[in-house]
Amino acid sequence: MSQACGVDFGTSNSTVGWHQSNQPALLPLEQDKLTLPSVVFFNAEDEEVSYGREALANYLAGYEGRLMRSMKSLLGTSLMDGQTEVLGKSIAFRDLLGQFIGELKHRAEVSAGQAFDYAVLGRPVHFIDDNRNADRIAQNTLEDIALDIGFKEVHFQFEPIAAAFDYESRISKEELVLIADIGGGTSDFSLVRLSPQRAHVLDRSADILGNGGIHIGGTDFDKYLSLAHIMPLLGLGGKLSNHTDIPSSYYFNLATWHTINQVYTQKVGRELADVYRDIQNPEYRMRFERLINLVEDRDGHWLAIKAEEAKILLSDHDMVNLQLERLRCKQVSTVCSLTIEQMGLQSAIGHLSVSIANAVSAVIQDAGIRPDQVDTVFFTGGSSGVRGLREQIAAIVPHARKVEGDLFGSIGAGLGLDAARRFA
């Protein structure tokens, strides 16, 4: 029985791959589910910690406490050296990541019925864009955490390369494949030559023609969708009495998963009260009151979940109607609702889509490959389903076959294959 596994610690969801003959590639991590949402909830009422779907359910049920999500986005940033307060105690962000990844390891071991001493960890092509030092620090931090929680030895593999290994296990002839991995925090791309004959070679460096990526992913789509359509309901875009804009920093923090908790401080509460007194327009006073109430109720993560819900629904529908029942103010007693059309999503995230498409073109150009030489585009990552984005990428290689992998599981499965080969 292999004591090696592949760990895909994702911004939004995590998986663990384990390669065994005639067995599923991924281990169940939450009842029968193969993914564990990368979420931790510290329940202040019961002084308990929950993870994944249970954590989200407890938070949405209204329990007092602290929700943490998109923790991977902290790697390589200055925040990683900081602390936050949960259950009345300070905890280092590094320990918070260790707590979640340790839970991921524990659940995988329970599911497999054995210990895992060795692991291949997935990593984005760039943790931090255009900063090699920060990128190195991010990987070293993740390696230290993995060793601290009990792994004896770890290796790293680029996430799109891991997805390539998963796809390679199902093909019958050689292909030049563009792997498009669009996850919660990053979009990564690799050009890889794959074949059944090459699958058993440990050193595949000669088959990797190009790698690239950009620090844009699904949480950024959520953020800009929220800023364009939801945050104006809370006063974004309004004016103060001196005709200057209402400060936008509160809205940007609320729209960004890993900075939501920054608006819950007493200092911000006092600032919001001062701003409210300086708004003369009745409509924007009403909207800003919603913001104050949202912050007082600590419903920022709920609002971010609603933005994510809208993005997901707009992948399959032309229009979505969001019920925003927790947005309240004295002047309006009816439930606040918001209709967002497909064009509204495209307008909000258009600049992100262009940057992602440019990253794809750069990978192909740097590899010295003509677009018409690419045989297949293999899509993976939960955010690759966003409508319009996939079409924009596919248009760069118009002659290539389009294949959709397991959007949430291909990377974990490929990491499991890589771990079995490396630690055989």
Coordinates of C-alpha atoms in Angstrom, one line a residue:
M1 CA 0.0 0.0 0.0
S2 CA 1.5 3.3 -1.1
Q3 CA 2.3 5.7 1.7
A4 CA 2.4 8.6 -0.8
C5 CA -0.4 10.9 -1.8
G6 CA -1.0 14.0 -3.8
V7 CA -2.3 17.1 -2.0
D8 CA -4.2 19.8 -3.9
F9 CA -4.6 22.6 -1.4
G10 CA -6.8 24.9 -3.3
T11 CA -8.0 28.5 -2.8
S12 CA -11.6 27.4 -2.9
N13 CA -11.5 23.5 -2.7
S14 CA -9.0 20.9 -1.8
T15 CA -8.5 17.2 -2.8
V16 CA -6.2 14.3 -2.0
G17 CA -5.2 11.9 -4.7
W18 CA -4.0 8.3 -4.0
H19 CA -3.0 6.0 -6.8
Q20 CA -4.0 2.4 -6.2
S21 CA -4.8 -0.3 -8.8
N22 CA -8.5 -0.4 -9.7
Q23 CA -9.4 2.2 -7.0
P24 CA -10.8 5.7 -7.4
A25 CA -8.1 8.4 -7.9
L26 CA -9.5 10.7 -5.1
L27 CA -10.2 10.0 -1.5
P28 CA -13.5 11.0 0.1
L29 CA -12.9 13.9 2.5
E30 CA -16.3 14.9 3.7
Q31 CA -18.7 12.0 4.0
D32 CA -18.8 10.8 0.4
K33 CA -17.6 14.0 -1.2
L34 CA -14.2 14.0 -2.9
T35 CA -13.6 17.7 -2.3
L36 CA -13.2 19.6 0.9
P37 CA -14.0 23.3 0.6
S38 CA -11.0 25.3 1.9
V39 CA -13.0 26.8 4.7
V40 CA -12.6 26.9 8.5
F41 CA -15.2 28.2 10.9
F42 CA -14.4 29.0 14.5
N43 CA -17.7 28.6 16.4
A44 CA -17.6 31.1 19.3
E45 CA -20.8 29.8 20.9
D46 CA -19.6 26.1 21.2
E47 CA -15.8 26.9 21.0
E48 CA -15.5 24.3 18.2
V49 CA -13.8 24.3 14.9
S50 CA -15.5 23.0 11.7
Y51 CA -14.2 22.6 8.1
G52 CA -15.5 22.5 4.6
R53 CA -19.2 22.3 3.9
E54 CA -20.0 21.9 7.6
A55 CA -18.1 25.2 8.3
L56 CA -20.1 27.0 5.7
A57 CA -23.4 25.6 7.0
N58 CA -22.6 26.6 10.6
Y59 CA -21.7 30.2 9.5
L60 CA -24.8 30.6 7.3
A61 CA -26.9 29.2 10.2
G62 CA -26.0 32.3 12.1
Y63 CA -23.7 30.9 14.8
E64 CA -21.4 33.5 16.3
G65 CA -17.9 33.0 15.2
R66 CA -15.1 33.6 12.6
L67 CA -15.1 32.2 9.1
M68 CA -11.8 31.9 7.2
R69 CA -11.7 31.2 3.4
S70 CA -9.2 31.7 0.5
M71 CA -6.3 31.0 2.9
K72 CA -4.0 29.9 0.1
S73 CA -4.0 33.5 -1.1
L74 CA -2.0 34.5 1.9
L75 CA 1.1 32.5 0.8
G76 CA 3.9 34.8 -0.4
T77 CA 2.3 38.0 1.1
S78 CA 3.2 40.0 4.1
L79 CA 0.0 38.9 5.8
M80 CA 1.5 35.4 6.1
D81 CA 3.7 36.7 8.9
G82 CA 0.8 38.2 10.8
Q83 CA -1.8 37.0 13.2
T84 CA -5.6 37.1 13.6
E85 CA -8.0 36.7 16.5
V86 CA -10.3 33.7 16.8
L87 CA -12.2 32.5 19.9
G88 CA -10.6 35.2 21.9
K89 CA -7.0 34.2 21.1
S90 CA -4.4 35.3 18.6
I91 CA -3.4 32.7 16.0
A92 CA -0.7 33.1 13.4
F93 CA -1.9 32.8 9.8
R94 CA 0.8 30.2 9.3
D95 CA -0.7 28.0 12.1
L96 CA -4.2 28.6 10.6
L97 CA -3.0 27.1 7.3
G98 CA -1.3 24.3 9.2
Q99 CA -4.5 23.5 11.0
F100 CA -6.5 23.2 7.7
I101 CA -3.8 21.2 5.8
G102 CA -3.4 18.9 8.9
E103 CA -7.2 18.3 8.8
L104 CA -6.9 17.5 5.1
K105 CA -4.1 14.9 5.8
H106 CA -6.1 13.4 8.7
R107 CA -9.2 13.0 6.7
A108 CA -7.3 11.4 3.8
E109 CA -5.7 8.9 6.2
V110 CA -9.0 8.0 7.7
S111 CA -10.5 7.5 4.3
A112 CA -7.5 5.4 3.1
G113 CA -7.2 3.4 6.3
Q114 CA -3.5 4.1 6.5
A115 CA -0.9 6.9 7.2
F116 CA 0.6 9.1 4.5
D117 CA 4.3 9.9 5.1
Y118 CA 5.1 11.3 1.7
A119 CA 3.3 13.7 -0.5
V120 CA 3.5 15.7 -3.8
L121 CA 1.9 19.1 -3.2
G122 CA 0.4 21.1 -6.0
R123 CA 1.4 24.6 -6.5
P124 CA 0.5 27.4 -9.0
V125 CA 3.0 28.4 -11.7
H126 CA 3.2 31.7 -9.8
F127 CA 2.1 32.2 -6.2
I128 CA 2.9 35.9 -6.7
D129 CA 3.2 37.4 -10.2
D130 CA 6.5 38.9 -11.2
N131 CA 8.2 38.3 -7.8
R132 CA 10.5 35.4 -7.7
N133 CA 11.5 36.0 -4.0
A134 CA 7.9 36.0 -2.8
D135 CA 7.2 33.0 -4.9
R136 CA 10.1 31.1 -3.3
I137 CA 9.0 32.2 0.2
A138 CA 5.5 30.9 -0.6
Q139 CA 6.7 27.4 -1.6
N140 CA 9.1 27.2 1.4
T141 CA 6.3 28.2 3.8
L142 CA 4.0 25.6 2.4
E143 CA 6.8 23.0 2.6
D144 CA 7.5 23.8 6.2
I145 CA 3.8 23.6 7.1
A146 CA 3.6 20.2 5.4
L147 CA 6.6 18.9 7.3
D148 CA 5.2 20.3 10.6
I149 CA 1.9 18.5 10.3
G150 CA 3.6 15.1 9.9
F151 CA 4.8 14.5 6.3
K152 CA 8.3 13.1 6.3
E153 CA 9.1 14.2 2.7
V154 CA 7.3 16.4 0.2
H155 CA 7.8 17.4 -3.4
F156 CA 6.1 20.0 -5.5
Q157 CA 4.4 19.8 -8.9
F158 CA 2.9 22.6 -11.0
E159 CA -0.9 22.2 -10.8
P160 CA -1.4 22.3 -14.6
I161 CA 1.3 19.6 -15.0
A162 CA -0.6 17.4 -12.5
A163 CA -3.8 17.9 -14.5
A164 CA -1.8 16.9 -17.6
F165 CA -0.8 13.6 -15.9
D166 CA -4.5 12.9 -15.2
Y167 CA -5.5 13.6 -18.8
E168 CA -2.6 11.5 -20.1
S169 CA -3.9 8.4 -18.2
R170 CA -6.9 8.4 -20.6
I171 CA -5.4 9.0 -24.0
S172 CA -4.3 6.4 -26.6
K173 CA -1.9 8.4 -28.8
E174 CA 0.6 11.3 -28.6
E175 CA -0.9 14.8 -28.2
L176 CA 0.4 18.3 -27.7
V177 CA -1.9 19.6 -25.0
L178 CA -2.6 23.1 -23.6
I179 CA -3.6 22.6 -20.0
A180 CA -5.9 25.5 -18.9
D181 CA -6.2 25.4 -15.1
I182 CA -8.4 28.2 -13.8
G183 CA -8.8 27.9 -10.1
G184 CA -10.0 30.0 -7.3
G185 CA -6.9 32.1 -6.9
T186 CA -4.7 31.6 -10.0
S187 CA -5.0 30.8 -13.7
D188 CA -2.2 28.5 -14.9
F189 CA -1.3 27.2 -18.3
S190 CA 1.1 24.5 -19.6
L191 CA 2.0 23.2 -23.0
V192 CA 2.9 19.5 -22.6
R193 CA 3.6 16.6 -25.0
L194 CA 1.7 13.7 -23.7
S195 CA 1.5 10.0 -24.7
P196 CA 0.9 6.6 -23.2
Q197 CA 4.5 5.7 -23.8
R198 CA 5.8 8.8 -21.9
A199 CA 3.5 8.3 -19.0
H200 CA 5.9 6.0 -17.0
V201 CA 8.9 8.3 -17.4
L202 CA 9.7 10.0 -14.1
D203 CA 11.6 13.0 -15.6
R204 CA 9.2 14.7 -17.9
S205 CA 11.0 18.0 -18.2
A206 CA 11.7 17.5 -21.9
D207 CA 8.0 17.1 -22.6
I208 CA 7.1 20.4 -20.9
L209 CA 7.3 23.0 -23.7
G210 CA 5.9 26.0 -21.8
N211 CA 4.6 27.1 -18.4
G212 CA 2.9 30.3 -17.4
G213 CA 0.2 31.8 -15.2
I214 CA -1.3 34.8 -13.7
H215 CA -2.6 35.5 -10.2
I216 CA -6.2 35.8 -11.3
G217 CA -8.9 33.3 -10.5
G218 CA -12.5 32.7 -9.4
T219 CA -12.3 34.8 -6.3
D220 CA -11.3 37.8 -8.5
F221 CA -14.4 37.2 -10.6
D222 CA -16.4 37.2 -7.4
K223 CA -14.8 40.4 -6.3
Y224 CA -15.3 42.4 -9.5
L225 CA -18.9 41.1 -9.9
S226 CA -19.6 42.3 -6.4
L227 CA -18.0 45.7 -6.9
A228 CA -19.9 46.3 -10.1
H229 CA -23.3 45.1 -9.1
I230 CA -23.7 44.4 -5.3
M231 CA -21.6 47.1 -3.5
P232 CA -23.5 50.0 -5.1
L233 CA -26.5 48.8 -3.1
L234 CA -24.3 49.5 0.0
G235 CA -23.3 53.0 -1.1
L236 CA -20.3 52.5 -3.5
G237 CA -20.2 55.3 -5.9
G238 CA -22.0 57.8 -3.7
K239 CA -20.7 61.3 -2.6
L240 CA -20.0 63.0 0.6
S241 CA -21.1 66.5 1.4
N242 CA -17.9 68.0 -0.1
H243 CA -18.6 66.1 -3.3
T244 CA -15.8 63.6 -2.9
D245 CA -16.4 59.9 -3.2
I246 CA -17.5 57.7 -0.3
P247 CA -14.2 55.8 0.5
S248 CA -14.0 52.7 -1.5
S249 CA -11.6 50.7 0.7
Y250 CA -14.4 49.3 2.8
Y251 CA -16.1 47.9 -0.3
F252 CA -12.8 46.4 -1.7
N253 CA -12.1 44.7 1.6
L254 CA -15.7 43.3 1.7
A255 CA -15.4 42.0 -1.8
T256 CA -12.1 40.2 -1.2
W257 CA -12.3 36.9 0.6
H258 CA -9.2 37.1 2.7
T259 CA -9.6 40.8 3.8
I260 CA -13.3 40.7 4.8
N261 CA -12.5 40.4 8.5
Q262 CA -10.5 43.7 8.3
V263 CA -13.8 45.6 8.3
Y264 CA -14.9 44.2 11.6
T265 CA -12.6 46.3 13.8
Q266 CA -13.8 48.9 16.2
K267 CA -11.7 51.5 14.3
V268 CA -13.6 50.8 11.0
G269 CA -16.9 50.9 12.9
R270 CA -16.1 54.5 14.1
E271 CA -15.0 55.5 10.6
L272 CA -18.3 54.2 9.1
A273 CA -20.3 56.2 11.6
D274 CA -18.3 59.4 10.7
V275 CA -18.8 58.8 6.9
Y276 CA -22.6 58.2 7.4
R277 CA -22.9 61.6 9.1
D278 CA -21.2 63.2 6.1
I279 CA -23.6 61.8 3.5
Q280 CA -26.3 64.2 2.5
N281 CA -28.1 62.4 -0.3
P282 CA -31.1 60.4 1.3
E283 CA -30.7 57.5 -1.2
Y284 CA -27.0 57.0 -0.4
R285 CA -27.6 57.5 3.3
M286 CA -30.0 54.5 3.1
R287 CA -27.6 52.5 1.1
F288 CA -24.7 53.2 3.5
E289 CA -26.9 52.3 6.4
R290 CA -27.1 48.8 4.9
L291 CA -23.3 48.7 4.9
I292 CA -23.1 49.7 8.6
N293 CA -25.7 47.0 9.5
L294 CA -23.9 44.4 7.4
V295 CA -20.6 45.1 9.2
E296 CA -22.3 45.1 12.6
D297 CA -23.9 41.7 11.8
R298 CA -20.6 40.4 10.4
D299 CA -22.3 39.2 7.3
G300 CA -19.5 40.0 4.9
H301 CA -18.8 36.4 4.1
W302 CA -22.5 35.8 3.4
L303 CA -22.4 38.6 0.9
A304 CA -19.3 37.2 -0.8
I305 CA -21.0 33.8 -1.0
K306 CA -24.0 35.5 -2.7
A307 CA -21.6 37.0 -5.3
E308 CA -20.0 33.6 -5.9
E309 CA -23.5 32.1 -6.2
A310 CA -24.4 34.7 -8.9
K311 CA -21.2 34.0 -10.8
I312 CA -21.8 30.2 -10.8
L313 CA -25.5 30.6 -11.9
L314 CA -24.4 33.0 -14.7
S315 CA -22.2 30.2 -16.2
D316 CA -25.4 28.4 -17.3
H317 CA -28.1 31.2 -17.3
D318 CA -28.5 34.5 -19.1
M319 CA -29.9 36.2 -15.9
V320 CA -29.9 35.6 -12.2
N321 CA -32.1 37.2 -9.5
L322 CA -30.3 37.4 -6.1
Q323 CA -32.3 37.6 -2.9
L324 CA -30.2 39.6 -0.5
E325 CA -32.4 39.2 2.6
R326 CA -29.6 40.3 5.0
L327 CA -29.3 43.8 3.6
R328 CA -31.5 45.9 5.8
C329 CA -32.1 49.5 6.7
K330 CA -34.9 51.3 8.6
Q331 CA -36.3 53.1 5.6
V332 CA -37.0 49.9 3.5
S333 CA -38.7 46.9 5.0
T334 CA -38.9 44.7 1.8
V335 CA -36.2 42.2 1.0
C336 CA -33.5 43.6 -1.2
S337 CA -33.1 41.8 -4.5
L338 CA -30.8 42.3 -7.5
T339 CA -31.0 41.1 -11.1
I340 CA -27.7 40.6 -12.9
E341 CA -27.6 39.7 -16.6
Q342 CA -24.9 37.8 -18.4
M343 CA -23.6 41.0 -20.0
G344 CA -23.3 42.5 -16.6
L345 CA -20.9 39.7 -15.6
Q346 CA -18.9 40.0 -18.8
S347 CA -18.6 43.7 -18.3
A348 CA -17.4 43.3 -14.7
I349 CA -14.8 40.7 -15.4
G350 CA -13.8 41.6 -18.9
H351 CA -10.5 43.1 -18.0
L352 CA -9.6 39.9 -16.1
S353 CA -10.5 37.7 -19.1
V354 CA -8.3 39.7 -21.3
S355 CA -5.3 39.3 -18.9
I356 CA -5.9 35.6 -18.7
A357 CA -6.1 35.3 -22.5
N358 CA -2.9 37.3 -22.8
A359 CA -1.2 34.8 -20.4
V360 CA -2.3 31.9 -22.6
S361 CA -0.9 33.6 -25.8
A362 CA 2.4 34.3 -24.0
V363 CA 2.9 30.7 -23.0
I364 CA 2.3 29.5 -26.6
Q365 CA 4.6 32.2 -28.0
D366 CA 7.4 31.6 -25.5
A367 CA 7.3 27.8 -26.3
G368 CA 7.9 28.6 -30.0
I369 CA 4.7 26.8 -31.0
R370 CA 2.2 27.8 -33.6
P371 CA -1.4 27.9 -32.3
D372 CA -2.4 25.5 -35.0
Q373 CA 0.0 22.9 -33.7
V374 CA -1.9 22.4 -30.4
D375 CA -4.0 19.3 -30.6
T376 CA -6.1 19.7 -27.4
V377 CA -7.1 22.2 -24.8
F378 CA -7.8 20.5 -21.5
F379 CA -9.9 22.6 -19.1
T380 CA -9.7 22.1 -15.4
G381 CA -10.3 24.2 -12.3
G382 CA -13.7 25.2 -11.0
S383 CA -13.6 28.7 -12.6
S384 CA -12.9 27.4 -16.1
G385 CA -16.7 27.0 -16.4
V386 CA -17.2 30.8 -16.5
R387 CA -19.0 31.5 -19.7
G388 CA -17.1 33.6 -22.2
L389 CA -13.7 32.9 -20.6
R390 CA -13.4 29.4 -22.0
E391 CA -14.5 30.6 -25.5
Q392 CA -11.9 33.3 -25.3
I393 CA -9.1 30.8 -24.5
A394 CA -10.3 28.3 -27.1
A395 CA -10.3 31.0 -29.8
I396 CA -6.5 31.3 -29.4
V397 CA -6.1 27.7 -30.6
P398 CA -9.1 27.4 -32.9
H399 CA -8.1 24.0 -34.4
A400 CA -7.6 22.3 -31.0
R401 CA -10.0 19.8 -29.6
K402 CA -11.7 21.0 -26.4
V403 CA -11.8 18.6 -23.5
E404 CA -13.3 19.2 -20.0
G405 CA -11.7 17.3 -17.2
D406 CA -12.9 16.9 -13.7
L407 CA -13.0 20.6 -12.8
F408 CA -12.4 20.0 -9.2
G409 CA -10.5 16.7 -9.2
S410 CA -8.1 16.5 -12.1
I411 CA -5.2 18.2 -10.3
G412 CA -5.5 16.0 -7.1
A413 CA -5.8 12.9 -9.3
G414 CA -2.7 13.8 -11.2
L415 CA -0.8 14.6 -8.0
G416 CA -1.7 11.2 -6.8
L417 CA -0.2 9.6 -9.9
D418 CA 2.9 11.7 -9.6
A419 CA 3.3 10.7 -5.9
A420 CA 3.0 7.0 -6.8
R421 CA 5.8 7.4 -9.4
R422 CA 8.1 9.5 -7.3
F423 CA 7.9 7.4 -4.1
A424 CA 7.5 4.0 -5.7

